């Protein structure tokens, strides 16, 4: 079959291995799809394993597609494994930032919070001006009740992003402040988003403004009741 022929060429022709790798990955994927359609589970698994091996070694768009395909299938463990393999075999690839981001999201999806946060940081080291992802990361820290980390990341991200990015950073900052119990300051951050943002995030921020007011009112009432 095509996979066996290409494997023979890969092993026997070192000078063309880079080109053959990409073809091997594509041929393995097609063979796996054919086997699945025929109901040959064992053959499909064999070819999927070959796909993982060859795609990660090939790097580039072929290796990256393996990661995104596994994420789409909600095979987050598989996506993480493919991402780690890609990074190990392609340390200088221009796709590494995207690989780190997909790994962060996959790790988060299966509850690997600390690993996910480390991957977010690796992404932001490569793409420090990406305010949208910085805001996403800050929100995740706040959700995990790592409030001080969230606030530190927000302050740092604010200084390295543009006006558009700051809208997302400000939203995350608001969530970090809520996490820390600073509802008045959180409201101010969400008001900034309402004034400067657009689309869904503006709508979410508007709801958060009201929510922070309610949280602060509830706290004031609790204080008043406690003082009686």
XYZ file of C-alpha atoms in Angstrom:
228
model
C 0.000 0.000 0.000
C 0.980 3.678 -0.208
C 2.126 3.834 3.416
C 4.424 0.833 3.028
C 5.863 2.230 -0.220
C 6.588 5.599 1.368
C 8.069 3.952 4.471
C 10.452 2.060 2.197
C 11.429 5.315 0.481
C 11.870 7.051 3.849
C 14.181 4.349 5.147
C 16.158 3.981 1.937
C 16.540 7.593 0.815
C 17.860 9.845 3.620
C 18.209 12.818 1.270
C 14.440 13.062 0.715
C 13.213 12.113 4.188
C 11.784 15.566 4.983
C 9.538 15.489 1.916
C 8.562 11.868 2.425
C 7.577 12.485 6.066
C 4.766 14.843 5.093
C 3.524 12.412 2.451
C 3.708 9.577 4.982
C 1.585 11.487 7.457
C -1.058 12.247 4.831
C -1.026 8.673 3.506
C -1.369 7.287 7.052
C -4.367 9.533 7.699
C -6.082 8.424 4.489
C -5.349 4.764 5.262
C -6.784 5.157 8.760
C -9.942 6.760 7.363
C -10.371 3.931 4.847
C -9.879 1.296 7.541
C -12.452 2.971 9.786
C -14.999 3.031 6.972
C -14.428 -0.704 6.455
C -14.810 -1.353 10.174
C -11.232 -2.605 10.517
C -10.533 -1.182 13.985
C -7.098 -2.758 14.384
C -5.818 -1.425 11.062
C -7.277 2.016 11.755
C -5.473 2.162 15.099
C -2.211 1.083 13.476
C -2.458 3.831 10.877
C -3.509 6.446 13.486
C -0.382 5.585 15.449
C 1.694 5.972 12.310
C 0.008 9.311 11.640
C 0.949 10.546 15.105
C 4.540 9.406 14.636
C 5.069 10.885 11.203
C 3.041 14.084 11.656
C 4.887 15.142 14.793
C 8.232 14.474 13.118
C 7.192 16.346 9.977
C 6.278 19.457 11.970
C 4.828 22.444 10.143
C 1.205 22.416 9.097
C 1.064 18.605 9.017
C 2.149 18.205 12.632
C 0.011 21.100 13.760
C -3.088 19.636 12.094
C -2.718 16.505 14.196
C -3.016 18.620 17.355
C -6.045 20.581 16.159
C -7.774 17.452 14.853
C -7.452 15.818 18.259
C -8.807 18.925 19.948
C -11.803 18.989 17.613
C -12.461 15.363 18.513
C -12.191 16.346 22.206
C -9.278 13.946 22.575
C -7.486 16.378 24.864
C -4.984 13.860 26.185
C -4.088 13.022 22.601
C -3.796 16.704 21.718
C -1.486 17.314 24.682
C 0.683 14.351 23.744
C 0.868 15.505 20.116
C 1.704 19.059 21.205
C 4.484 17.909 23.522
C 5.891 15.691 20.787
C 5.721 18.538 18.262
C 7.569 20.931 20.582
C 10.250 18.358 21.373
C 10.901 17.602 17.706
C 10.429 21.135 16.328
C 11.975 23.514 18.889
C 12.319 26.404 16.429
C 9.023 26.065 14.526
C 7.075 29.258 13.883
C 3.970 27.333 14.978
C 5.213 26.764 18.518
C 3.248 29.671 19.961
C 0.000 28.216 18.608
C 1.007 24.771 19.845
C 1.497 26.138 23.368
C -1.903 27.822 23.246
C -3.692 24.684 22.100
C -1.859 22.701 24.750
C -2.898 25.219 27.428
C -6.540 24.933 26.420
C -6.411 21.131 26.217
C -4.765 20.888 29.635
C -7.395 23.214 31.055
C -10.181 21.125 29.550
C -9.118 18.055 31.552
C -8.396 19.911 34.784
C -4.605 20.178 34.557
C -4.653 23.757 35.811
C -1.004 24.223 36.759
C 0.231 22.696 33.508
C -2.254 24.816 31.581
C -1.041 28.011 33.251
C 2.572 27.114 32.442
C 1.611 26.636 28.792
C -0.224 29.977 28.720
C 2.929 31.615 30.055
C 5.024 29.934 27.364
C 2.626 31.243 24.720
C 2.731 34.774 26.118
C 6.527 34.685 26.238
C 6.429 34.189 22.475
C 3.432 36.484 21.871
C 3.571 39.071 24.686
C 1.374 41.625 22.893
C -1.600 39.271 22.498
C -4.044 40.963 24.839
C -6.889 38.633 23.982
C -5.045 35.532 25.167
C -3.601 37.440 28.128
C -7.156 38.293 29.171
C -8.189 34.662 28.751
C -5.270 33.556 30.936
C -6.075 36.125 33.621
C -9.681 34.908 33.724
C -8.517 31.306 34.141
C -6.293 32.327 37.052
C -9.223 34.149 38.674
C -11.494 31.124 38.189
C -8.878 29.023 39.983
C -8.893 31.577 42.839
C -5.285 32.487 42.174
C -6.262 36.093 42.648
C -2.866 37.688 43.262
C -1.390 35.941 40.221
C -4.305 37.156 38.132
C -3.774 40.738 39.249
C -0.031 40.534 38.618
C -0.551 39.148 35.117
C -3.146 41.843 34.387
C -0.858 44.673 35.400
C 2.017 43.254 33.352
C -0.160 42.602 30.292
C -1.633 46.116 30.378
C 1.808 47.576 29.753
C 2.609 45.458 26.723
C -0.662 45.438 24.746
C -2.327 47.920 22.420
C -5.721 49.584 22.814
C -7.616 46.617 21.386
C -5.734 44.130 23.549
C -6.336 46.204 26.658
C -10.073 45.667 26.336
C -9.538 41.928 26.899
C -6.915 42.502 29.569
C -9.269 44.864 31.389
C -12.042 42.278 31.351
C -9.720 39.673 32.844
C -8.454 42.258 35.323
C -12.022 42.841 36.447
C -12.441 39.128 37.115
C -9.180 39.132 39.064
C -10.365 42.038 41.194
C -13.668 40.292 41.838
C -11.673 37.242 42.896
C -9.829 39.452 45.372
C -13.089 40.950 46.656
C -12.442 44.410 45.191
C -15.854 44.894 43.601
C -15.707 48.675 43.165
C -12.380 48.464 41.320
C -13.662 45.485 39.314
C -16.666 47.530 38.230
C -14.308 50.235 36.928
C -12.443 47.706 34.786
C -15.677 46.412 33.294
C -16.830 49.970 32.638
C -13.626 50.488 30.652
C -14.568 47.473 28.509
C -18.083 48.831 27.967
C -16.648 52.204 26.894
C -13.929 50.829 24.638
C -15.001 47.365 23.559
C -17.482 46.002 21.041
C -19.444 42.857 20.314
C -19.881 40.066 22.852
C -17.245 41.240 25.298
C -18.971 44.611 25.605
C -22.239 42.886 26.425
C -20.588 40.603 28.967
C -18.868 43.585 30.589
C -22.170 45.458 30.851
C -23.634 42.507 32.760
C -20.535 42.420 34.963
C -20.937 46.107 35.864
C -24.375 45.323 37.281
C -23.082 42.186 38.961
C -20.229 44.002 40.721
C -22.698 46.636 41.976
C -24.847 43.863 43.411
C -21.872 42.156 45.053
C -20.770 45.410 46.674
C -24.319 46.206 47.840
C -24.607 42.749 49.378
C -21.324 43.223 51.228
C -22.404 46.623 52.546
C -25.665 45.153 53.799
C -23.810 42.312 55.501
C -21.548 44.846 57.232
C -24.529 46.890 58.369
C -26.284 43.815 59.726
C -23.128 42.679 61.489
C -22.868 46.093 63.196
C -26.346 45.951 64.722
